[in-house]
Amino acid sequence: MAKKKSSEQLSVPKAISEVARGVATARTMRPHDHSDAGPAGADGDVEREAPQRSRAELKADIAATRAQLAGLVDEIEHRLDVPARAEVIVDDFKADPKTAVVTHKKTTVAAAVVVAAVGTGIALLVRAIAKK
């Protein structure tokens, strides 16, 4: 899948909701409210008028929906593949640290917080050992 800008990427929950929305629209769903849906058949099913679309239009819609869902699944797989994403970030920092800091702001801040927390923990541990 082609790499997108971070502003164009979906969050995992949003991607999942998009997939669910696509699946729901791809299925033929019966209305829950039968009051204005038309005459009911003997078994209680609502008779519905067939859509006035050609076979080619339906096939094109199905192909487009499949392509959209495939793209969303690829995006979800990309977002859930943490080792691959971490490798890309590390490679970016190795190649050009200044650009990587700007590109991966959240990662840089998280790394700084972790380093500060570990440093503080080590300093407190050394201090506690020195007091004994």
Coordinates of C-alpha atoms in Angstrom, one line a residue:
M1 CA 0.0 0.0 0.0
A2 CA 1.3 3.5 -0.8
K3 CA 2.3 5.4 2.3
K4 CA -0.1 8.3 3.1
K5 CA 0.6 11.5 4.9
S6 CA -0.2 11.2 8.6
S7 CA -3.2 13.7 8.2
E8 CA -4.8 11.3 5.7
Q9 CA -4.3 8.2 7.7
L10 CA -7.3 6.7 9.6
S11 CA -7.2 5.9 13.2
V12 CA -7.7 2.2 13.9
P13 CA -11.2 2.7 15.4
K14 CA -12.2 5.0 12.5
A15 CA -10.9 2.5 10.0
I16 CA -12.8 -0.3 11.7
S17 CA -16.0 1.8 11.6
E18 CA -15.4 2.6 7.9
V19 CA -15.1 -1.2 7.2
A20 CA -18.2 -1.9 9.1
R21 CA -20.1 0.9 7.2
G22 CA -18.9 -0.5 3.9
V23 CA -20.0 -4.0 4.9
A24 CA -23.4 -2.7 6.0
T25 CA -24.0 -0.8 2.7
A26 CA -22.8 -3.8 0.7
R27 CA -25.5 -6.0 2.2
T28 CA -29.1 -5.9 1.3
M29 CA -30.8 -4.9 4.5
R30 CA -34.5 -5.2 5.2
P31 CA -36.1 -2.2 6.9
H32 CA -37.2 -2.7 10.5
D33 CA -40.2 -0.5 10.2
H34 CA -42.7 -2.3 7.8
S35 CA -45.5 0.3 8.2
D36 CA -44.7 2.3 5.1
A37 CA -42.5 -0.2 3.2
G38 CA -45.3 -1.6 1.0
P39 CA -47.6 -4.6 1.1
A40 CA -46.5 -7.6 3.1
G41 CA -46.4 -11.1 1.7
A42 CA -47.9 -14.2 3.2
D43 CA -44.9 -14.8 5.4
G44 CA -44.6 -11.2 6.6
D45 CA -41.8 -10.3 4.2
V46 CA -42.0 -6.9 2.7
E47 CA -42.1 -6.8 -1.1
R48 CA -39.7 -4.4 -2.5
E49 CA -39.3 -3.0 -5.9
A50 CA -36.1 -4.2 -7.7
P51 CA -33.4 -1.5 -8.1
Q52 CA -33.4 0.1 -11.5
R53 CA -29.7 -0.4 -12.2
S54 CA -27.9 -2.4 -14.9
R55 CA -25.8 -5.4 -14.2
A56 CA -22.7 -3.5 -15.2
E57 CA -23.5 -0.6 -12.8
L58 CA -23.9 -3.2 -9.9
K59 CA -20.7 -4.9 -10.8
A60 CA -18.8 -1.6 -10.9
D61 CA -20.3 -0.6 -7.5
I62 CA -19.2 -4.0 -6.1
A63 CA -15.7 -3.6 -7.5
A64 CA -15.4 -0.1 -6.1
T65 CA -16.6 -1.2 -2.6
R66 CA -14.2 -4.1 -2.6
A67 CA -11.3 -1.9 -3.6
Q68 CA -12.3 0.6 -0.8
L69 CA -12.6 -2.2 1.8
A70 CA -9.2 -3.7 0.6
G71 CA -7.6 -0.3 1.2
L72 CA -9.1 0.0 4.6
V73 CA -8.0 -3.5 5.6
D74 CA -4.5 -2.6 4.3
E75 CA -4.5 0.5 6.4
I76 CA -5.6 -1.4 9.5
E77 CA -2.8 -4.0 8.9
H78 CA -0.3 -1.3 8.5
R79 CA -1.3 0.4 11.8
L80 CA -1.3 -2.9 13.7
D81 CA 2.1 -3.9 12.4
V82 CA 4.0 -2.2 15.2
P83 CA 7.4 -3.8 14.6
A84 CA 7.4 -2.7 10.9
R85 CA 6.3 0.9 11.9
A86 CA 9.0 1.0 14.6
E87 CA 11.6 -0.1 12.1
V88 CA 10.6 2.7 9.7
I89 CA 10.9 5.3 12.5
V90 CA 14.3 4.0 13.5
D91 CA 15.5 4.0 9.9
D92 CA 14.2 7.6 9.6
F93 CA 16.2 8.7 12.7
K94 CA 19.3 6.9 11.4
A95 CA 19.1 8.6 8.0
D96 CA 18.3 12.1 9.1
P97 CA 17.7 12.8 12.8
K98 CA 16.7 16.5 12.3
T99 CA 14.0 15.6 9.8
A100 CA 12.9 12.6 11.8
V101 CA 12.3 14.7 14.9
V102 CA 9.9 17.0 12.9
T103 CA 8.3 14.0 11.1
H104 CA 7.8 11.9 14.2
K105 CA 6.9 14.4 16.8
K106 CA 4.9 12.1 19.0
T107 CA 7.6 9.4 19.0
T108 CA 10.2 12.0 19.8
V109 CA 8.2 13.3 22.8
A110 CA 7.5 9.8 24.0
A111 CA 11.1 8.8 23.8
A112 CA 12.2 11.9 25.7
V113 CA 9.7 11.2 28.4
V114 CA 10.8 7.5 28.7
V115 CA 14.5 8.6 28.9
A116 CA 13.7 11.2 31.5
A117 CA 11.7 8.7 33.6
V118 CA 14.4 6.0 33.4
G119 CA 17.1 8.6 34.2
T120 CA 15.1 9.8 37.2
G121 CA 14.5 6.2 38.3
I122 CA 18.2 5.4 38.1
A123 CA 19.1 8.6 40.0
L124 CA 16.6 7.8 42.8
L125 CA 17.9 4.2 43.0
V126 CA 21.5 5.4 43.2
R127 CA 20.5 7.9 45.9
A128 CA 18.7 5.3 47.9
I129 CA 21.6 2.9 47.7
A130 CA 24.0 5.6 48.7
K131 CA 22.0 6.5 51.8
K132 CA 22.3 2.9 53.2

